Short mmCIF file of N, CA and C in Angstrom, two decimals:
data_model
loop_
_atom_site.label_atom_id
_atom_site.label_comp_id
_atom_site.label_asym_id
_atom_site.label_seq_id
_atom_site.Cartn_x
_atom_site.Cartn_y
_atom_site.Cartn_z
N MET A 1 0.85 -1.16 0.00
CA MET A 1 0.00 0.00 0.00
C MET A 1 0.90 1.23 0.00
N THR A 2 0.57 2.17 -0.83
CA THR A 2 1.35 3.40 -0.91
C THR A 2 0.86 4.40 0.12
N THR A 3 1.61 5.47 0.28
CA THR A 3 1.23 6.53 1.22
C THR A 3 -0.08 7.17 0.79
N ALA A 4 -0.26 7.38 -0.49
CA ALA A 4 -1.52 7.96 -0.99
C ALA A 4 -2.70 7.03 -0.71
N GLU A 5 -2.51 5.73 -0.88
CA GLU A 5 -3.58 4.77 -0.58
C GLU A 5 -3.88 4.74 0.92
N TYR A 6 -2.83 4.82 1.73
CA TYR A 6 -3.03 4.87 3.18
C TYR A 6 -3.84 6.11 3.56
N ASN A 7 -3.47 7.26 3.02
CA ASN A 7 -4.21 8.50 3.30
C ASN A 7 -5.65 8.40 2.84
N SER A 8 -5.87 7.72 1.73
CA SER A 8 -7.23 7.50 1.24
C SER A 8 -8.02 6.64 2.24
N CYS A 9 -7.37 5.63 2.79
CA CYS A 9 -8.01 4.78 3.81
C CYS A 9 -8.40 5.59 5.04
N VAL A 10 -7.52 6.47 5.45
CA VAL A 10 -7.80 7.31 6.62
C VAL A 10 -9.04 8.15 6.36
N SER A 11 -9.11 8.80 5.21
CA SER A 11 -10.26 9.66 4.94
C SER A 11 -11.54 8.86 4.72
N LYS A 12 -11.45 7.66 4.13
CA LYS A 12 -12.64 6.86 3.86
C LYS A 12 -13.19 6.14 5.08
N PHE A 13 -12.30 5.57 5.89
CA PHE A 13 -12.74 4.62 6.89
C PHE A 13 -12.66 5.10 8.34
N SER A 14 -12.05 6.23 8.60
CA SER A 14 -11.85 6.64 9.99
C SER A 14 -13.17 6.86 10.72
N ASN A 15 -14.15 7.47 10.07
CA ASN A 15 -15.44 7.69 10.74
C ASN A 15 -16.16 6.38 11.04
N GLY A 16 -16.13 5.45 10.11
CA GLY A 16 -16.79 4.16 10.32
C GLY A 16 -16.15 3.37 11.45
N VAL A 17 -14.83 3.36 11.48
CA VAL A 17 -14.12 2.65 12.55
C VAL A 17 -14.42 3.31 13.90
N TYR A 18 -14.41 4.63 13.91
CA TYR A 18 -14.69 5.36 15.16
C TYR A 18 -16.10 5.05 15.66
N ARG A 19 -17.10 5.07 14.76
CA ARG A 19 -18.48 4.76 15.16
C ARG A 19 -18.58 3.34 15.72
N PHE A 20 -17.91 2.40 15.05
CA PHE A 20 -17.93 1.01 15.50
C PHE A 20 -17.36 0.87 16.91
N ILE A 21 -16.23 1.47 17.14
CA ILE A 21 -15.58 1.38 18.46
C ILE A 21 -16.40 2.12 19.50
N LEU A 22 -16.88 3.30 19.17
CA LEU A 22 -17.66 4.10 20.13
C LEU A 22 -18.94 3.38 20.54
N LYS A 23 -19.61 2.74 19.59
CA LYS A 23 -20.83 1.99 19.92
C LYS A 23 -20.54 0.84 20.88
N ASN A 24 -19.34 0.29 20.78
CA ASN A 24 -19.00 -0.85 21.62
C ASN A 24 -18.51 -0.47 23.00
N ILE A 25 -17.78 0.62 23.13
CA ILE A 25 -17.23 0.95 24.45
C ILE A 25 -17.86 2.17 25.09
N GLY A 26 -18.45 3.05 24.29
CA GLY A 26 -19.18 4.19 24.84
C GLY A 26 -18.33 5.30 25.43
N ASP A 27 -17.05 5.30 25.20
CA ASP A 27 -16.15 6.32 25.73
C ASP A 27 -15.41 6.98 24.56
N THR A 28 -15.66 8.27 24.34
CA THR A 28 -15.11 8.93 23.16
C THR A 28 -13.59 8.97 23.16
N GLU A 29 -12.99 9.24 24.30
CA GLU A 29 -11.52 9.34 24.35
C GLU A 29 -10.86 7.99 24.11
N ARG A 30 -11.38 6.95 24.73
CA ARG A 30 -10.83 5.61 24.50
C ARG A 30 -11.05 5.19 23.06
N ALA A 31 -12.21 5.54 22.49
CA ALA A 31 -12.49 5.19 21.10
C ALA A 31 -11.50 5.87 20.16
N ARG A 32 -11.21 7.13 20.41
CA ARG A 32 -10.23 7.85 19.58
C ARG A 32 -8.85 7.21 19.68
N ASP A 33 -8.46 6.83 20.89
CA ASP A 33 -7.17 6.17 21.08
C ASP A 33 -7.10 4.84 20.32
N ILE A 34 -8.17 4.08 20.39
CA ILE A 34 -8.20 2.78 19.72
C ILE A 34 -8.12 2.96 18.20
N VAL A 35 -8.86 3.93 17.68
CA VAL A 35 -8.81 4.19 16.23
C VAL A 35 -7.41 4.61 15.83
N GLN A 36 -6.81 5.48 16.62
CA GLN A 36 -5.46 5.93 16.30
C GLN A 36 -4.47 4.76 16.34
N ASP A 37 -4.57 3.91 17.35
CA ASP A 37 -3.71 2.73 17.43
C ASP A 37 -3.93 1.80 16.24
N SER A 38 -5.17 1.67 15.80
CA SER A 38 -5.48 0.80 14.65
C SER A 38 -4.84 1.34 13.38
N PHE A 39 -4.92 2.64 13.18
CA PHE A 39 -4.27 3.22 12.00
C PHE A 39 -2.75 3.13 12.10
N LEU A 40 -2.22 3.22 13.30
CA LEU A 40 -0.78 3.06 13.48
C LEU A 40 -0.35 1.64 13.11
N LYS A 41 -1.12 0.64 13.57
CA LYS A 41 -0.81 -0.75 13.22
C LYS A 41 -0.88 -0.95 11.70
N MET A 42 -1.86 -0.31 11.08
CA MET A 42 -1.99 -0.43 9.64
C MET A 42 -0.81 0.24 8.93
N TRP A 43 -0.35 1.37 9.44
CA TRP A 43 0.79 2.06 8.85
C TRP A 43 2.05 1.21 8.95
N GLU A 44 2.23 0.56 10.11
CA GLU A 44 3.40 -0.27 10.31
C GLU A 44 3.41 -1.47 9.36
N LYS A 45 2.25 -1.95 8.97
CA LYS A 45 2.13 -3.11 8.08
C LYS A 45 1.74 -2.70 6.66
N ALA A 46 1.83 -1.43 6.33
CA ALA A 46 1.36 -0.92 5.04
C ALA A 46 2.01 -1.64 3.86
N GLY A 47 3.24 -2.02 3.98
CA GLY A 47 3.93 -2.73 2.90
C GLY A 47 3.37 -4.11 2.63
N ASP A 48 2.74 -4.72 3.65
CA ASP A 48 2.23 -6.08 3.52
C ASP A 48 0.74 -6.13 3.17
N ILE A 49 0.07 -4.99 3.21
CA ILE A 49 -1.39 -4.95 3.03
C ILE A 49 -1.71 -4.40 1.65
N SER A 50 -2.59 -5.09 0.94
CA SER A 50 -3.04 -4.54 -0.34
C SER A 50 -4.17 -3.54 -0.07
N TYR A 51 -4.31 -2.59 -0.95
CA TYR A 51 -5.33 -1.56 -0.78
C TYR A 51 -6.73 -2.17 -0.75
N ASP A 52 -6.95 -3.24 -1.51
CA ASP A 52 -8.26 -3.89 -1.57
C ASP A 52 -8.66 -4.49 -0.23
N LYS A 53 -7.70 -4.92 0.56
CA LYS A 53 -7.97 -5.56 1.86
C LYS A 53 -7.81 -4.58 3.03
N SER A 54 -7.59 -3.32 2.75
CA SER A 54 -7.28 -2.36 3.81
C SER A 54 -8.45 -2.15 4.77
N LYS A 55 -9.67 -2.11 4.27
CA LYS A 55 -10.82 -1.89 5.15
C LYS A 55 -10.99 -3.07 6.11
N SER A 56 -10.89 -4.27 5.58
CA SER A 56 -11.01 -5.46 6.42
C SER A 56 -9.89 -5.50 7.46
N TYR A 57 -8.67 -5.21 7.03
CA TYR A 57 -7.54 -5.20 7.96
C TYR A 57 -7.75 -4.16 9.05
N LEU A 58 -8.22 -2.99 8.68
CA LEU A 58 -8.41 -1.90 9.63
C LEU A 58 -9.46 -2.24 10.67
N PHE A 59 -10.60 -2.77 10.24
CA PHE A 59 -11.64 -3.14 11.20
C PHE A 59 -11.19 -4.30 12.08
N THR A 60 -10.43 -5.24 11.53
CA THR A 60 -9.90 -6.34 12.33
C THR A 60 -8.93 -5.81 13.39
N ALA A 61 -8.03 -4.94 12.98
CA ALA A 61 -7.08 -4.35 13.93
C ALA A 61 -7.81 -3.55 15.00
N ALA A 62 -8.82 -2.80 14.60
CA ALA A 62 -9.59 -2.00 15.57
C ALA A 62 -10.32 -2.91 16.55
N TYR A 63 -10.90 -3.98 16.05
CA TYR A 63 -11.62 -4.92 16.91
C TYR A 63 -10.68 -5.53 17.95
N HIS A 64 -9.53 -6.01 17.51
CA HIS A 64 -8.60 -6.64 18.43
C HIS A 64 -7.99 -5.63 19.40
N THR A 65 -7.75 -4.43 18.95
CA THR A 65 -7.25 -3.38 19.84
C THR A 65 -8.31 -3.03 20.88
N MET A 66 -9.58 -2.99 20.46
CA MET A 66 -10.67 -2.71 21.39
C MET A 66 -10.78 -3.81 22.46
N ILE A 67 -10.68 -5.06 22.04
CA ILE A 67 -10.76 -6.18 22.99
C ILE A 67 -9.61 -6.08 23.99
N ASP A 68 -8.40 -5.79 23.51
CA ASP A 68 -7.26 -5.63 24.41
C ASP A 68 -7.49 -4.49 25.40
N ASP A 69 -8.05 -3.39 24.92
CA ASP A 69 -8.33 -2.24 25.78
C ASP A 69 -9.38 -2.58 26.83
N ILE A 70 -10.41 -3.30 26.43
CA ILE A 70 -11.45 -3.71 27.38
C ILE A 70 -10.87 -4.60 28.46
N ARG A 71 -10.04 -5.54 28.06
CA ARG A 71 -9.41 -6.44 29.05
C ARG A 71 -8.50 -5.66 30.00
N ARG A 72 -7.76 -4.71 29.45
CA ARG A 72 -6.88 -3.88 30.27
C ARG A 72 -7.70 -3.05 31.26
N GLN A 73 -8.80 -2.50 30.81
CA GLN A 73 -9.66 -1.70 31.70
C GLN A 73 -10.24 -2.56 32.81
N LYS A 74 -10.62 -3.79 32.49
CA LYS A 74 -11.17 -4.68 33.52
C LYS A 74 -10.11 -5.01 34.57
N ARG A 75 -8.87 -5.20 34.13
CA ARG A 75 -7.80 -5.48 35.09
C ARG A 75 -7.53 -4.27 35.96
N ILE A 76 -7.56 -3.10 35.35
CA ILE A 76 -7.27 -1.87 36.10
C ILE A 76 -8.34 -1.60 37.14
N THR A 77 -9.59 -1.70 36.74
CA THR A 77 -10.67 -1.39 37.68
C THR A 77 -10.91 -2.53 38.65
N GLY A 78 -10.71 -3.76 38.18
CA GLY A 78 -10.91 -4.90 39.06
C GLY A 78 -12.36 -5.16 39.40
N LEU A 79 -13.25 -4.52 38.69
CA LEU A 79 -14.68 -4.70 38.96
C LEU A 79 -15.27 -5.75 38.04
N ASN A 80 -16.14 -6.53 38.56
CA ASN A 80 -16.87 -7.49 37.74
C ASN A 80 -18.19 -6.85 37.36
N GLU A 81 -18.35 -6.63 36.05
CA GLU A 81 -19.60 -6.03 35.60
C GLU A 81 -20.67 -7.10 35.50
N VAL A 82 -21.85 -6.74 35.93
CA VAL A 82 -22.99 -7.63 35.83
C VAL A 82 -23.86 -7.11 34.70
N ASN A 83 -24.18 -7.97 33.77
CA ASN A 83 -25.03 -7.59 32.65
C ASN A 83 -26.48 -7.72 33.07
N ASP A 84 -26.99 -6.69 33.72
CA ASP A 84 -28.35 -6.66 34.20
C ASP A 84 -29.25 -6.16 33.08
N LEU A 85 -30.13 -7.01 32.62
CA LEU A 85 -31.00 -6.63 31.51
C LEU A 85 -32.40 -6.31 32.01
N THR A 86 -32.48 -5.39 32.94
CA THR A 86 -33.77 -4.91 33.40
C THR A 86 -34.04 -3.56 32.76
N VAL A 87 -35.29 -3.27 32.56
CA VAL A 87 -35.67 -2.04 31.86
C VAL A 87 -35.67 -0.87 32.83
N ASP A 88 -35.04 0.20 32.38
CA ASP A 88 -35.07 1.46 33.11
C ASP A 88 -36.05 2.36 32.37
N ASN A 89 -37.17 2.68 33.00
CA ASN A 89 -38.23 3.40 32.32
C ASN A 89 -38.03 4.91 32.30
N SER A 90 -36.82 5.40 32.57
CA SER A 90 -36.59 6.83 32.61
C SER A 90 -36.06 7.38 31.28
N PHE A 91 -36.26 6.67 30.19
CA PHE A 91 -35.76 7.10 28.89
C PHE A 91 -36.81 7.91 28.15
N ASN A 92 -36.36 8.83 27.34
CA ASN A 92 -37.26 9.64 26.52
C ASN A 92 -37.11 9.36 25.04
N ASP A 93 -36.06 8.69 24.65
CA ASP A 93 -35.73 8.55 23.25
C ASP A 93 -35.40 7.09 22.95
N LEU A 94 -35.90 6.58 21.83
CA LEU A 94 -35.64 5.20 21.45
C LEU A 94 -34.15 4.96 21.22
N GLN A 95 -33.45 5.94 20.63
CA GLN A 95 -32.02 5.80 20.39
C GLN A 95 -31.26 5.67 21.71
N GLU A 96 -31.69 6.41 22.71
CA GLU A 96 -31.07 6.33 24.03
C GLU A 96 -31.27 4.95 24.65
N VAL A 97 -32.46 4.39 24.46
CA VAL A 97 -32.75 3.04 24.96
C VAL A 97 -31.86 2.02 24.26
N LEU A 98 -31.75 2.14 22.93
CA LEU A 98 -30.91 1.21 22.17
C LEU A 98 -29.45 1.29 22.58
N ASN A 99 -28.95 2.51 22.75
CA ASN A 99 -27.55 2.67 23.16
C ASN A 99 -27.30 2.07 24.53
N THR A 100 -28.21 2.28 25.46
CA THR A 100 -28.07 1.71 26.80
C THR A 100 -28.14 0.19 26.74
N ALA A 101 -29.06 -0.33 25.94
CA ALA A 101 -29.19 -1.78 25.79
C ALA A 101 -27.92 -2.37 25.17
N LEU A 102 -27.35 -1.70 24.18
CA LEU A 102 -26.12 -2.18 23.55
C LEU A 102 -24.97 -2.24 24.55
N LEU A 103 -24.89 -1.26 25.43
CA LEU A 103 -23.80 -1.23 26.41
C LEU A 103 -23.90 -2.36 27.42
N LYS A 104 -25.08 -2.94 27.58
CA LYS A 104 -25.27 -4.02 28.53
C LYS A 104 -24.96 -5.40 27.94
N LEU A 105 -24.75 -5.46 26.62
CA LEU A 105 -24.43 -6.74 25.98
C LEU A 105 -22.98 -7.14 26.25
N PRO A 106 -22.68 -8.43 26.23
CA PRO A 106 -21.28 -8.87 26.28
C PRO A 106 -20.51 -8.32 25.08
N GLU A 107 -19.20 -8.17 25.21
CA GLU A 107 -18.39 -7.51 24.19
C GLU A 107 -18.55 -8.14 22.81
N ILE A 108 -18.52 -9.46 22.73
CA ILE A 108 -18.58 -10.12 21.42
C ILE A 108 -19.93 -9.89 20.76
N GLN A 109 -21.01 -9.94 21.53
CA GLN A 109 -22.33 -9.70 20.96
C GLN A 109 -22.46 -8.24 20.51
N LYS A 110 -21.93 -7.35 21.33
CA LYS A 110 -21.97 -5.93 20.98
C LYS A 110 -21.19 -5.68 19.69
N ALA A 111 -20.06 -6.32 19.55
CA ALA A 111 -19.23 -6.13 18.36
C ALA A 111 -19.93 -6.64 17.11
N VAL A 112 -20.47 -7.85 17.16
CA VAL A 112 -21.07 -8.41 15.95
C VAL A 112 -22.36 -7.69 15.58
N ILE A 113 -23.14 -7.27 16.55
CA ILE A 113 -24.39 -6.58 16.23
C ILE A 113 -24.13 -5.20 15.65
N THR A 114 -23.10 -4.51 16.14
CA THR A 114 -22.79 -3.20 15.56
C THR A 114 -22.18 -3.34 14.17
N LEU A 115 -21.35 -4.36 13.97
CA LEU A 115 -20.79 -4.58 12.63
C LEU A 115 -21.90 -4.92 11.63
N ARG A 116 -22.87 -5.69 12.06
CA ARG A 116 -23.94 -6.12 11.15
C ARG A 116 -24.98 -5.01 10.95
N ASP A 117 -25.54 -4.50 12.02
CA ASP A 117 -26.69 -3.60 11.91
C ASP A 117 -26.31 -2.13 11.75
N TYR A 118 -25.18 -1.72 12.26
CA TYR A 118 -24.78 -0.32 12.13
C TYR A 118 -23.84 -0.09 10.96
N GLU A 119 -22.92 -1.03 10.73
CA GLU A 119 -21.93 -0.85 9.67
C GLU A 119 -22.28 -1.60 8.39
N GLY A 120 -23.19 -2.57 8.45
CA GLY A 120 -23.67 -3.25 7.26
C GLY A 120 -22.77 -4.34 6.71
N TYR A 121 -21.93 -4.92 7.52
CA TYR A 121 -21.05 -6.00 7.05
C TYR A 121 -21.84 -7.30 6.90
N SER A 122 -21.36 -8.16 6.01
CA SER A 122 -21.96 -9.48 5.84
C SER A 122 -21.46 -10.39 6.96
N TYR A 123 -22.11 -11.53 7.11
CA TYR A 123 -21.70 -12.49 8.14
C TYR A 123 -20.26 -12.95 7.91
N GLU A 124 -19.93 -13.17 6.66
CA GLU A 124 -18.58 -13.62 6.31
C GLU A 124 -17.53 -12.57 6.69
N GLU A 125 -17.83 -11.30 6.37
CA GLU A 125 -16.89 -10.23 6.70
C GLU A 125 -16.74 -10.07 8.21
N ILE A 126 -17.84 -10.20 8.93
CA ILE A 126 -17.78 -10.11 10.40
C ILE A 126 -16.92 -11.24 10.95
N GLY A 127 -17.06 -12.41 10.37
CA GLY A 127 -16.24 -13.55 10.77
C GLY A 127 -14.76 -13.28 10.57
N GLU A 128 -14.42 -12.67 9.44
CA GLU A 128 -13.02 -12.33 9.18
C GLU A 128 -12.50 -11.31 10.19
N ILE A 129 -13.32 -10.34 10.51
CA ILE A 129 -12.90 -9.28 11.43
C ILE A 129 -12.72 -9.81 12.84
N THR A 130 -13.66 -10.63 13.30
CA THR A 130 -13.64 -11.10 14.68
C THR A 130 -12.92 -12.42 14.89
N GLY A 131 -12.64 -13.13 13.81
CA GLY A 131 -11.99 -14.43 13.94
C GLY A 131 -12.95 -15.56 14.26
N LEU A 132 -14.23 -15.33 14.07
CA LEU A 132 -15.26 -16.34 14.30
C LEU A 132 -15.67 -16.95 12.97
N ASN A 133 -16.26 -18.15 13.01
CA ASN A 133 -16.80 -18.67 11.76
C ASN A 133 -18.20 -18.11 11.55
N GLU A 134 -18.73 -18.28 10.37
CA GLU A 134 -19.99 -17.65 10.00
C GLU A 134 -21.16 -18.09 10.89
N SER A 135 -21.20 -19.36 11.26
CA SER A 135 -22.30 -19.83 12.11
C SER A 135 -22.20 -19.25 13.51
N GLN A 136 -20.99 -19.07 14.04
CA GLN A 136 -20.83 -18.43 15.35
C GLN A 136 -21.30 -16.98 15.30
N VAL A 137 -21.00 -16.30 14.21
CA VAL A 137 -21.43 -14.91 14.04
C VAL A 137 -22.95 -14.85 14.08
N LYS A 138 -23.61 -15.75 13.36
CA LYS A 138 -25.07 -15.76 13.32
C LYS A 138 -25.66 -16.02 14.70
N VAL A 139 -25.04 -16.93 15.44
CA VAL A 139 -25.53 -17.24 16.79
C VAL A 139 -25.39 -16.03 17.71
N TYR A 140 -24.23 -15.36 17.67
CA TYR A 140 -24.03 -14.19 18.52
C TYR A 140 -24.97 -13.05 18.15
N ILE A 141 -25.22 -12.87 16.86
CA ILE A 141 -26.16 -11.82 16.44
C ILE A 141 -27.57 -12.16 16.91
N TYR A 142 -27.96 -13.42 16.79
CA TYR A 142 -29.27 -13.83 17.26
C TYR A 142 -29.42 -13.59 18.77
N ARG A 143 -28.42 -14.01 19.53
CA ARG A 143 -28.48 -13.83 20.98
C ARG A 143 -28.51 -12.35 21.36
N ALA A 144 -27.75 -11.54 20.64
CA ALA A 144 -27.75 -10.10 20.92
C ALA A 144 -29.12 -9.51 20.64
N ARG A 145 -29.72 -9.90 19.54
CA ARG A 145 -31.04 -9.36 19.20
C ARG A 145 -32.10 -9.80 20.19
N VAL A 146 -32.00 -11.04 20.66
CA VAL A 146 -32.96 -11.51 21.68
C VAL A 146 -32.77 -10.70 22.97
N SER A 147 -31.53 -10.47 23.37
CA SER A 147 -31.27 -9.69 24.58
C SER A 147 -31.79 -8.26 24.43
N LEU A 148 -31.56 -7.67 23.26
CA LEU A 148 -32.06 -6.32 23.01
C LEU A 148 -33.58 -6.29 23.05
N LYS A 149 -34.20 -7.28 22.46
CA LYS A 149 -35.66 -7.36 22.45
C LYS A 149 -36.20 -7.50 23.88
N ASN A 150 -35.56 -8.34 24.67
CA ASN A 150 -36.00 -8.52 26.06
C ASN A 150 -35.78 -7.26 26.88
N TYR A 151 -34.70 -6.56 26.62
CA TYR A 151 -34.41 -5.33 27.36
C TYR A 151 -35.43 -4.25 27.03
N ILE A 152 -35.69 -4.09 25.74
CA ILE A 152 -36.59 -3.02 25.32
C ILE A 152 -38.04 -3.39 25.62
N GLY A 153 -38.39 -4.64 25.49
CA GLY A 153 -39.75 -5.04 25.72
C GLY A 153 -40.63 -4.58 24.57
N SER A 154 -41.74 -4.03 24.87
CA SER A 154 -42.61 -3.51 23.82
C SER A 154 -42.35 -2.03 23.60
N LEU A 155 -42.62 -1.58 22.41
CA LEU A 155 -42.41 -0.16 22.10
C LEU A 155 -43.35 0.75 22.87
N ASP A 156 -44.47 0.19 23.37
CA ASP A 156 -45.40 0.99 24.15
C ASP A 156 -44.75 1.52 25.43
N ARG A 157 -43.83 0.74 26.00
CA ARG A 157 -43.16 1.18 27.22
C ARG A 157 -42.16 2.28 26.93
N VAL A 158 -41.62 2.28 25.71
CA VAL A 158 -40.61 3.27 25.35
C VAL A 158 -41.27 4.57 24.95
N ILE A 159 -42.34 4.47 24.17
CA ILE A 159 -43.01 5.66 23.64
C ILE A 159 -44.03 6.13 24.59
#
């Protein structure tokens, strides 16, 4: 990959990678750091990466960097998070409910659901990014959607 192709990748994919990471971790500063680290990893391997595979490589690097960051944060805080899927009826906006519900999902489910529903990747592409096979991706997406459905309940409670 040339410098011009790398710069093209930065301008094309930086917003998408940032949205993906932000949806998964919910912290803007950490998301920016992860995106920057992902582009740094891509720059270091630019000679080995073809321009056609740059988007896949970038999202894969971002995903793995995000997982490493999440693990590091868990070690630092030492807290065990409980994924409590009870409804909090103090929401005013459906988007706010969805974002809160997404944050309560396990990391892998959150990653696959955002890659599929927010970024529009195919099951095969998600498998390449996360290192899962296609059937595992489908199972995690199904479980995430069921959890989201159970969390949100009926739309009458939200509206």
